[in-house]
Amino acid sequence: MGERISTVFSSFFIPFFLQVILGLEHYFTGTKLKYIADFTVIDYIRMFWDIRDGAPILSTLWFLRDLIVMVLLTPLISYLIKLFKQWLILFIGIIYLFYPFYSSGISSTGLFFFISGAYFSIVPSYNIFQRINNSLPFLKLVIIWLLSFIIVILCYIYNIQYNLAMNYFIIPNSIMLYTILYRAIKIYNLKWLYKIAVASFFIYVFHEPFMGYMIGGFFKVIEIDSNFILYFLPFFFVLFTILFSYIAYSILNKICPQFLRIITGSRSK
């Protein structure tokens, strides 16, 4: 038990605390919130929780904050899974689709996916992704994904149950992404994807301030009049940010591996 608590502390709490502190650096010049010199004691407390529209001071950390809450609820979730089994997933799934809710630290989305992941880990023989890969031809999965995507677009255009459609779309979209990556690694031997996967936590946390600076600086220097170029720019920004973040990860991994392990919760190799 003590070892498990120590692992949770080093994997979640220490990286979260350090990343929040590092997130302070781009507030010394002031933001839409306030200058850091004007922070009160309450602001310093809230920067770990909801100071930025319901998110920590480094807004991407909302995910880690919510994950910490889920981890703290693990004993209760484990008990409920053993008691209700797949019926618990069905119940939470109904809430996720039809009665979604969100508050700082907990949401129907977080509960649904965390409980689903916990269930599949407790019942290892029931690997839903593997079952789908074995039973559903890839072409049919593509058709399901396309139909789901079209429904989301139509719901958005006509403002009809868009949130419901989007919450549903996340499920086939996640399955599609898993299937594509699974095939890319197994069939085409793209094992370099494992290296990026190892760095994914660092990339996720690192990208927010850097990407914000990059986009802001780009449009100050360059004026774009073409709608075609503007459409593809977000994809360029994402790819460039991932590349730059991975380079930063690799440099830290070579010159400061211990520091990198601390800020990523031992998620580096």
PDB file of C-alpha atoms in Angstrom, residues 17-254:
ATOM      1  CA  PHE A  17       2.910  20.665  -8.746  1.00  0.00           C
ATOM      2  CA  LEU A  18       6.124  21.344 -10.701  1.00  0.00           C
ATOM      3  CA  GLN A  19       4.319  21.980 -13.981  1.00  0.00           C
ATOM      4  CA  VAL A  20       2.013  24.501 -12.289  1.00  0.00           C
ATOM      5  CA  ILE A  21       5.055  26.310 -10.884  1.00  0.00           C
ATOM      6  CA  LEU A  22       6.694  26.283 -14.326  1.00  0.00           C
ATOM      7  CA  GLY A  23       3.437  27.615 -15.754  1.00  0.00           C
ATOM      8  CA  LEU A  24       3.959  30.815 -13.797  1.00  0.00           C
ATOM      9  CA  GLU A  25       6.792  31.903 -16.089  1.00  0.00           C
ATOM     10  CA  HIS A  26       4.575  33.340 -18.823  1.00  0.00           C
ATOM     11  CA  TYR A  27       2.544  35.314 -16.293  1.00  0.00           C
ATOM     12  CA  PHE A  28       5.361  37.636 -15.259  1.00  0.00           C
ATOM     13  CA  THR A  29       4.516  39.828 -18.248  1.00  0.00           C
ATOM     14  CA  GLY A  30       0.795  39.809 -17.488  1.00  0.00           C
ATOM     15  CA  THR A  31      -2.058  37.972 -19.235  1.00  0.00           C
ATOM     16  CA  LYS A  32      -5.770  38.368 -19.642  1.00  0.00           C
ATOM     17  CA  LEU A  33      -6.009  37.337 -15.981  1.00  0.00           C
ATOM     18  CA  LYS A  34      -3.754  39.790 -14.161  1.00  0.00           C
ATOM     19  CA  TYR A  35      -0.107  40.540 -13.475  1.00  0.00           C
ATOM     20  CA  ILE A  36       1.517  38.020 -11.194  1.00  0.00           C
ATOM     21  CA  ALA A  37       2.493  40.900  -8.906  1.00  0.00           C
ATOM     22  CA  ASP A  38      -1.226  41.356  -8.230  1.00  0.00           C
ATOM     23  CA  PHE A  39      -1.821  37.718  -7.240  1.00  0.00           C
ATOM     24  CA  THR A  40      -3.422  37.228  -3.833  1.00  0.00           C
ATOM     25  CA  VAL A  41      -3.030  34.187  -1.587  1.00  0.00           C
ATOM     26  CA  ILE A  42      -6.305  32.839  -3.020  1.00  0.00           C
ATOM     27  CA  ASP A  43      -4.952  33.260  -6.556  1.00  0.00           C
ATOM     28  CA  TYR A  44      -1.857  31.220  -5.684  1.00  0.00           C
ATOM     29  CA  ILE A  45      -4.100  28.472  -4.311  1.00  0.00           C
ATOM     30  CA  ARG A  46      -6.491  28.582  -7.262  1.00  0.00           C
ATOM     31  CA  MET A  47      -3.651  28.382  -9.775  1.00  0.00           C
ATOM     32  CA  PHE A  48      -3.484  24.691  -8.893  1.00  0.00           C
ATOM     33  CA  TRP A  49      -7.203  24.224  -9.550  1.00  0.00           C
ATOM     34  CA  ASP A  50      -9.363  26.623 -11.570  1.00  0.00           C
ATOM     35  CA  ILE A  51      -7.817  30.070 -12.026  1.00  0.00           C
ATOM     36  CA  ARG A  52      -8.054  29.978 -15.848  1.00  0.00           C
ATOM     37  CA  ASP A  53     -11.725  29.510 -16.686  1.00  0.00           C
ATOM     38  CA  GLY A  54     -11.974  26.376 -14.568  1.00  0.00           C
ATOM     39  CA  ALA A  55      -8.432  25.154 -15.326  1.00  0.00           C
ATOM     40  CA  PRO A  56      -5.067  25.463 -13.508  1.00  0.00           C
ATOM     41  CA  ILE A  57      -2.703  28.284 -14.437  1.00  0.00           C
ATOM     42  CA  LEU A  58      -1.234  26.054 -17.155  1.00  0.00           C
ATOM     43  CA  SER A  59      -4.594  25.179 -18.653  1.00  0.00           C
ATOM     44  CA  THR A  60      -3.550  21.852 -20.205  1.00  0.00           C
ATOM     45  CA  LEU A  61      -3.102  20.564 -16.652  1.00  0.00           C
ATOM     46  CA  TRP A  62      -6.883  20.311 -16.260  1.00  0.00           C
ATOM     47  CA  PHE A  63      -6.486  16.771 -17.583  1.00  0.00           C
ATOM     48  CA  LEU A  64      -3.885  15.800 -14.975  1.00  0.00           C
ATOM     49  CA  ARG A  65      -5.909  17.509 -12.233  1.00  0.00           C
ATOM     50  CA  ASP A  66      -9.009  15.504 -13.186  1.00  0.00           C
ATOM     51  CA  LEU A  67      -6.921  12.327 -13.444  1.00  0.00           C
ATOM     52  CA  ILE A  68      -5.629  12.877  -9.906  1.00  0.00           C
ATOM     53  CA  VAL A  69      -9.241  13.133  -8.713  1.00  0.00           C
ATOM     54  CA  MET A  70     -10.078   9.891 -10.547  1.00  0.00           C
ATOM     55  CA  VAL A  71      -7.061   8.148  -8.991  1.00  0.00           C
ATOM     56  CA  LEU A  72      -8.190   9.243  -5.531  1.00  0.00           C
ATOM     57  CA  LEU A  73     -11.595   7.721  -6.296  1.00  0.00           C
ATOM     58  CA  THR A  74     -10.038   4.440  -7.498  1.00  0.00           C
ATOM     59  CA  PRO A  75     -10.948   2.357  -4.398  1.00  0.00           C
ATOM     60  CA  LEU A  76     -14.613   3.349  -4.752  1.00  0.00           C
ATOM     61  CA  ILE A  77     -14.571   2.837  -8.541  1.00  0.00           C
ATOM     62  CA  SER A  78     -12.929  -0.577  -8.157  1.00  0.00           C
ATOM     63  CA  TYR A  79     -15.584  -1.629  -5.643  1.00  0.00           C
ATOM     64  CA  LEU A  80     -18.420  -0.446  -7.906  1.00  0.00           C
ATOM     65  CA  ILE A  81     -16.953  -2.246 -10.947  1.00  0.00           C
ATOM     66  CA  LYS A  82     -16.737  -5.539  -9.055  1.00  0.00           C
ATOM     67  CA  LEU A  83     -20.282  -5.034  -7.774  1.00  0.00           C
ATOM     68  CA  PHE A  84     -22.056  -3.910 -10.968  1.00  0.00           C
ATOM     69  CA  LYS A  85     -19.581  -5.044 -13.681  1.00  0.00           C
ATOM     70  CA  GLN A  86     -20.490  -3.869 -17.224  1.00  0.00           C
ATOM     71  CA  TRP A  87     -23.748  -2.368 -15.964  1.00  0.00           C
ATOM     72  CA  LEU A  88     -21.729   0.404 -14.343  1.00  0.00           C
ATOM     73  CA  ILE A  89     -20.196   1.316 -17.718  1.00  0.00           C
ATOM     74  CA  LEU A  90     -23.678   1.305 -19.290  1.00  0.00           C
ATOM     75  CA  PHE A  91     -25.025   3.584 -16.548  1.00  0.00           C
ATOM     76  CA  ILE A  92     -22.100   6.030 -16.746  1.00  0.00           C
ATOM     77  CA  GLY A  93     -22.274   5.855 -20.561  1.00  0.00           C
ATOM     78  CA  ILE A  94     -25.904   7.008 -20.497  1.00  0.00           C
ATOM     79  CA  ILE A  95     -24.938   9.919 -18.251  1.00  0.00           C
ATOM     80  CA  TYR A  96     -21.971  10.727 -20.534  1.00  0.00           C
ATOM     81  CA  LEU A  97     -24.158  10.825 -23.659  1.00  0.00           C
ATOM     82  CA  PHE A  98     -27.465  12.245 -22.457  1.00  0.00           C
ATOM     83  CA  TYR A  99     -26.776  14.020 -19.149  1.00  0.00           C
ATOM     84  CA  PRO A 100     -23.208  15.335 -19.437  1.00  0.00           C
ATOM     85  CA  PHE A 101     -21.830  17.466 -16.639  1.00  0.00           C
ATOM     86  CA  TYR A 102     -18.564  19.199 -15.879  1.00  0.00           C
ATOM     87  CA  SER A 103     -17.137  20.838 -12.821  1.00  0.00           C
ATOM     88  CA  SER A 104     -13.533  21.598 -11.943  1.00  0.00           C
ATOM     89  CA  GLY A 105     -11.978  18.250 -11.078  1.00  0.00           C
ATOM     90  CA  ILE A 106     -14.674  15.843 -12.226  1.00  0.00           C
ATOM     91  CA  SER A 107     -16.814  15.362 -15.317  1.00  0.00           C
ATOM     92  CA  SER A 108     -19.056  12.785 -16.977  1.00  0.00           C
ATOM     93  CA  THR A 109     -16.423  12.376 -19.723  1.00  0.00           C
ATOM     94  CA  GLY A 110     -13.643  11.668 -17.248  1.00  0.00           C
ATOM     95  CA  LEU A 111     -15.792   9.225 -15.297  1.00  0.00           C
ATOM     96  CA  PHE A 112     -16.900   7.325 -18.408  1.00  0.00           C
ATOM     97  CA  PHE A 113     -13.453   6.814 -19.934  1.00  0.00           C
ATOM     98  CA  PHE A 114     -11.641   6.235 -16.632  1.00  0.00           C
ATOM     99  CA  ILE A 115     -14.210   3.683 -15.446  1.00  0.00           C
ATOM    100  CA  SER A 116     -14.169   1.996 -18.867  1.00  0.00           C
ATOM    101  CA  GLY A 117     -10.373   1.765 -18.764  1.00  0.00           C
ATOM    102  CA  ALA A 118     -10.489   0.477 -15.191  1.00  0.00           C
ATOM    103  CA  TYR A 119     -13.033  -2.184 -16.152  1.00  0.00           C
ATOM    104  CA  PHE A 120     -10.935  -3.427 -19.101  1.00  0.00           C
ATOM    105  CA  SER A 121      -7.855  -3.611 -16.856  1.00  0.00           C
ATOM    106  CA  ILE A 122      -9.742  -5.523 -14.155  1.00  0.00           C
ATOM    107  CA  VAL A 123     -11.156  -7.870 -16.803  1.00  0.00           C
ATOM    108  CA  PRO A 124      -8.029  -8.208 -19.017  1.00  0.00           C
ATOM    109  CA  SER A 125      -9.559 -10.910 -21.212  1.00  0.00           C
ATOM    110  CA  TYR A 126     -12.126  -8.358 -22.372  1.00  0.00           C
ATOM    111  CA  ASN A 127     -10.035  -6.128 -24.629  1.00  0.00           C
ATOM    112  CA  ILE A 128     -12.645  -4.118 -26.510  1.00  0.00           C
ATOM    113  CA  PHE A 129     -10.166  -2.719 -29.034  1.00  0.00           C
ATOM    114  CA  GLN A 130      -8.790  -6.158 -29.823  1.00  0.00           C
ATOM    115  CA  ARG A 131     -12.309  -7.551 -30.193  1.00  0.00           C
ATOM    116  CA  ILE A 132     -13.256  -4.774 -32.576  1.00  0.00           C
ATOM    117  CA  ASN A 133     -10.104  -5.351 -34.634  1.00  0.00           C
ATOM    118  CA  ASN A 134     -10.889  -9.065 -34.824  1.00  0.00           C
ATOM    119  CA  SER A 135     -14.625  -8.831 -35.526  1.00  0.00           C
ATOM    120  CA  LEU A 136     -15.129  -5.576 -37.464  1.00  0.00           C
ATOM    121  CA  PRO A 137     -13.537  -5.202 -40.922  1.00  0.00           C
ATOM    122  CA  PHE A 138     -11.554  -2.010 -41.311  1.00  0.00           C
ATOM    123  CA  LEU A 139     -13.752  -0.808 -44.198  1.00  0.00           C
ATOM    124  CA  LYS A 140     -16.889  -1.033 -42.035  1.00  0.00           C
ATOM    125  CA  LEU A 141     -15.121   0.851 -39.261  1.00  0.00           C
ATOM    126  CA  VAL A 142     -14.206   3.592 -41.754  1.00  0.00           C
ATOM    127  CA  ILE A 143     -17.839   3.805 -42.890  1.00  0.00           C
ATOM    128  CA  ILE A 144     -19.057   4.061 -39.280  1.00  0.00           C
ATOM    129  CA  TRP A 145     -16.479   6.787 -38.598  1.00  0.00           C
ATOM    130  CA  LEU A 146     -17.446   8.756 -41.735  1.00  0.00           C
ATOM    131  CA  LEU A 147     -21.161   8.562 -40.945  1.00  0.00           C
ATOM    132  CA  SER A 148     -20.471   9.671 -37.379  1.00  0.00           C
ATOM    133  CA  PHE A 149     -18.338  12.553 -38.628  1.00  0.00           C
ATOM    134  CA  ILE A 150     -21.049  13.672 -41.076  1.00  0.00           C
ATOM    135  CA  ILE A 151     -23.643  13.575 -38.291  1.00  0.00           C
ATOM    136  CA  VAL A 152     -21.439  15.796 -36.114  1.00  0.00           C
ATOM    137  CA  ILE A 153     -21.014  18.313 -38.954  1.00  0.00           C
ATOM    138  CA  LEU A 154     -24.763  18.399 -39.684  1.00  0.00           C
ATOM    139  CA  CYS A 155     -25.607  18.785 -35.991  1.00  0.00           C
ATOM    140  CA  TYR A 156     -23.153  21.670 -35.782  1.00  0.00           C
ATOM    141  CA  ILE A 157     -24.474  23.407 -38.919  1.00  0.00           C
ATOM    142  CA  TYR A 158     -28.130  23.092 -37.925  1.00  0.00           C
ATOM    143  CA  ASN A 159     -27.486  23.449 -34.166  1.00  0.00           C
ATOM    144  CA  ILE A 160     -29.253  20.175 -33.337  1.00  0.00           C
ATOM    145  CA  GLN A 161     -27.960  18.143 -30.364  1.00  0.00           C
ATOM    146  CA  TYR A 162     -24.357  18.966 -31.228  1.00  0.00           C
ATOM    147  CA  ASN A 163     -22.997  18.048 -27.778  1.00  0.00           C
ATOM    148  CA  LEU A 164     -24.705  14.647 -27.903  1.00  0.00           C
ATOM    149  CA  ALA A 165     -23.353  13.990 -31.414  1.00  0.00           C
ATOM    150  CA  MET A 166     -19.847  15.087 -30.421  1.00  0.00           C
ATOM    151  CA  ASN A 167     -19.827  12.939 -27.272  1.00  0.00           C
ATOM    152  CA  TYR A 168     -20.891   9.960 -29.365  1.00  0.00           C
ATOM    153  CA  PHE A 169     -18.315  10.718 -32.082  1.00  0.00           C
ATOM    154  CA  ILE A 170     -15.468  10.586 -29.556  1.00  0.00           C
ATOM    155  CA  ILE A 171     -16.084   6.838 -29.127  1.00  0.00           C
ATOM    156  CA  PRO A 172     -15.767   5.677 -32.796  1.00  0.00           C
ATOM    157  CA  ASN A 173     -13.035   8.282 -33.316  1.00  0.00           C
ATOM    158  CA  SER A 174     -10.983   6.808 -30.447  1.00  0.00           C
ATOM    159  CA  ILE A 175     -11.484   3.311 -31.840  1.00  0.00           C
ATOM    160  CA  MET A 176     -10.473   4.495 -35.308  1.00  0.00           C
ATOM    161  CA  LEU A 177      -7.287   6.166 -34.013  1.00  0.00           C
ATOM    162  CA  TYR A 178      -6.356   3.048 -32.048  1.00  0.00           C
ATOM    163  CA  THR A 179      -6.936   0.851 -35.105  1.00  0.00           C
ATOM    164  CA  ILE A 180      -4.863   3.075 -37.394  1.00  0.00           C
ATOM    165  CA  LEU A 181      -1.956   3.171 -34.936  1.00  0.00           C
ATOM    166  CA  TYR A 182      -2.228  -0.578 -34.299  1.00  0.00           C
ATOM    167  CA  ARG A 183      -2.071  -1.293 -38.035  1.00  0.00           C
ATOM    168  CA  ALA A 184       0.722   1.227 -38.598  1.00  0.00           C
ATOM    169  CA  ILE A 185       2.891  -0.430 -35.955  1.00  0.00           C
ATOM    170  CA  LYS A 186       2.028  -4.054 -36.696  1.00  0.00           C
ATOM    171  CA  ILE A 187       1.693  -4.041 -40.485  1.00  0.00           C
ATOM    172  CA  TYR A 188       4.075  -1.251 -41.521  1.00  0.00           C
ATOM    173  CA  ASN A 189       6.522  -1.701 -38.627  1.00  0.00           C
ATOM    174  CA  LEU A 190       6.416   1.999 -37.654  1.00  0.00           C
ATOM    175  CA  LYS A 191       7.993   1.370 -34.269  1.00  0.00           C
ATOM    176  CA  TRP A 192       9.284   4.947 -34.081  1.00  0.00           C
ATOM    177  CA  LEU A 193       5.737   5.796 -32.946  1.00  0.00           C
ATOM    178  CA  TYR A 194       6.626   4.159 -29.610  1.00  0.00           C
ATOM    179  CA  LYS A 195       9.278   6.841 -29.046  1.00  0.00           C
ATOM    180  CA  ILE A 196       6.745   9.611 -29.557  1.00  0.00           C
ATOM    181  CA  ALA A 197       4.287   7.773 -27.300  1.00  0.00           C
ATOM    182  CA  VAL A 198       6.847   7.715 -24.478  1.00  0.00           C
ATOM    183  CA  ALA A 199       7.226  11.492 -24.832  1.00  0.00           C
ATOM    184  CA  SER A 200       3.465  12.136 -25.128  1.00  0.00           C
ATOM    185  CA  PHE A 201       3.025  13.405 -21.553  1.00  0.00           C
ATOM    186  CA  PHE A 202       5.839  15.937 -21.954  1.00  0.00           C
ATOM    187  CA  ILE A 203       4.538  17.022 -25.373  1.00  0.00           C
ATOM    188  CA  TYR A 204       1.025  17.480 -24.011  1.00  0.00           C
ATOM    189  CA  VAL A 205       2.150  19.669 -21.100  1.00  0.00           C
ATOM    190  CA  PHE A 206       4.849  21.541 -23.023  1.00  0.00           C
ATOM    191  CA  HIS A 207       2.778  22.454 -26.082  1.00  0.00           C
ATOM    192  CA  GLU A 208       0.422  25.032 -24.545  1.00  0.00           C
ATOM    193  CA  PRO A 209       2.700  28.005 -23.816  1.00  0.00           C
ATOM    194  CA  PHE A 210       4.944  27.312 -26.814  1.00  0.00           C
ATOM    195  CA  MET A 211       2.080  26.910 -29.291  1.00  0.00           C
ATOM    196  CA  GLY A 212       0.416  30.078 -27.995  1.00  0.00           C
ATOM    197  CA  TYR A 213       3.620  32.072 -28.473  1.00  0.00           C
ATOM    198  CA  MET A 214       4.186  30.550 -31.918  1.00  0.00           C
ATOM    199  CA  ILE A 215       0.695  31.291 -33.244  1.00  0.00           C
ATOM    200  CA  GLY A 216       0.672  34.806 -31.786  1.00  0.00           C
ATOM    201  CA  GLY A 217       4.106  35.613 -33.221  1.00  0.00           C
ATOM    202  CA  PHE A 218       3.296  34.053 -36.595  1.00  0.00           C
ATOM    203  CA  PHE A 219       0.240  36.210 -37.247  1.00  0.00           C
ATOM    204  CA  LYS A 220       2.040  39.345 -36.058  1.00  0.00           C
ATOM    205  CA  VAL A 221       4.801  38.807 -38.602  1.00  0.00           C
ATOM    206  CA  ILE A 222       2.892  37.211 -41.498  1.00  0.00           C
ATOM    207  CA  GLU A 223      -0.473  38.219 -42.954  1.00  0.00           C
ATOM    208  CA  ILE A 224      -2.452  35.414 -44.576  1.00  0.00           C
ATOM    209  CA  ASP A 225      -5.221  36.315 -47.055  1.00  0.00           C
ATOM    210  CA  SER A 226      -5.846  32.853 -48.485  1.00  0.00           C
ATOM    211  CA  ASN A 227      -8.667  30.851 -46.867  1.00  0.00           C
ATOM    212  CA  PHE A 228      -7.075  27.704 -48.276  1.00  0.00           C
ATOM    213  CA  ILE A 229      -3.832  28.342 -46.401  1.00  0.00           C
ATOM    214  CA  LEU A 230      -5.699  29.372 -43.250  1.00  0.00           C
ATOM    215  CA  TYR A 231      -7.567  26.065 -43.348  1.00  0.00           C
ATOM    216  CA  PHE A 232      -4.354  24.016 -43.318  1.00  0.00           C
ATOM    217  CA  LEU A 233      -2.368  26.227 -40.919  1.00  0.00           C
ATOM    218  CA  PRO A 234      -3.725  24.525 -37.750  1.00  0.00           C
ATOM    219  CA  PHE A 235      -2.420  21.175 -39.012  1.00  0.00           C
ATOM    220  CA  PHE A 236       0.976  22.764 -39.644  1.00  0.00           C
ATOM    221  CA  PHE A 237       1.027  24.318 -36.157  1.00  0.00           C
ATOM    222  CA  VAL A 238       0.169  20.969 -34.550  1.00  0.00           C
ATOM    223  CA  LEU A 239       2.830  19.037 -36.474  1.00  0.00           C
ATOM    224  CA  PHE A 240       5.479  21.692 -35.857  1.00  0.00           C
ATOM    225  CA  THR A 241       4.602  21.865 -32.143  1.00  0.00           C
ATOM    226  CA  ILE A 242       4.858  18.081 -31.782  1.00  0.00           C
ATOM    227  CA  LEU A 243       8.201  18.091 -33.584  1.00  0.00           C
ATOM    228  CA  PHE A 244       9.591  20.985 -31.534  1.00  0.00           C
ATOM    229  CA  SER A 245       8.302  19.502 -28.270  1.00  0.00           C
ATOM    230  CA  TYR A 246       9.839  16.127 -29.072  1.00  0.00           C
ATOM    231  CA  ILE A 247      13.179  17.796 -29.835  1.00  0.00           C
ATOM    232  CA  ALA A 248      12.991  19.596 -26.468  1.00  0.00           C
ATOM    233  CA  TYR A 249      12.150  16.257 -24.819  1.00  0.00           C
ATOM    234  CA  SER A 250      15.120  14.536 -26.492  1.00  0.00           C
ATOM    235  CA  ILE A 251      17.540  17.311 -25.458  1.00  0.00           C
ATOM    236  CA  LEU A 252      16.349  17.195 -21.841  1.00  0.00           C
ATOM    237  CA  ASN A 253      16.553  13.420 -21.898  1.00  0.00           C
ATOM    238  CA  LYS A 254      20.234  13.651 -22.841  1.00  0.00           C
TER     239      LYS A 254
END
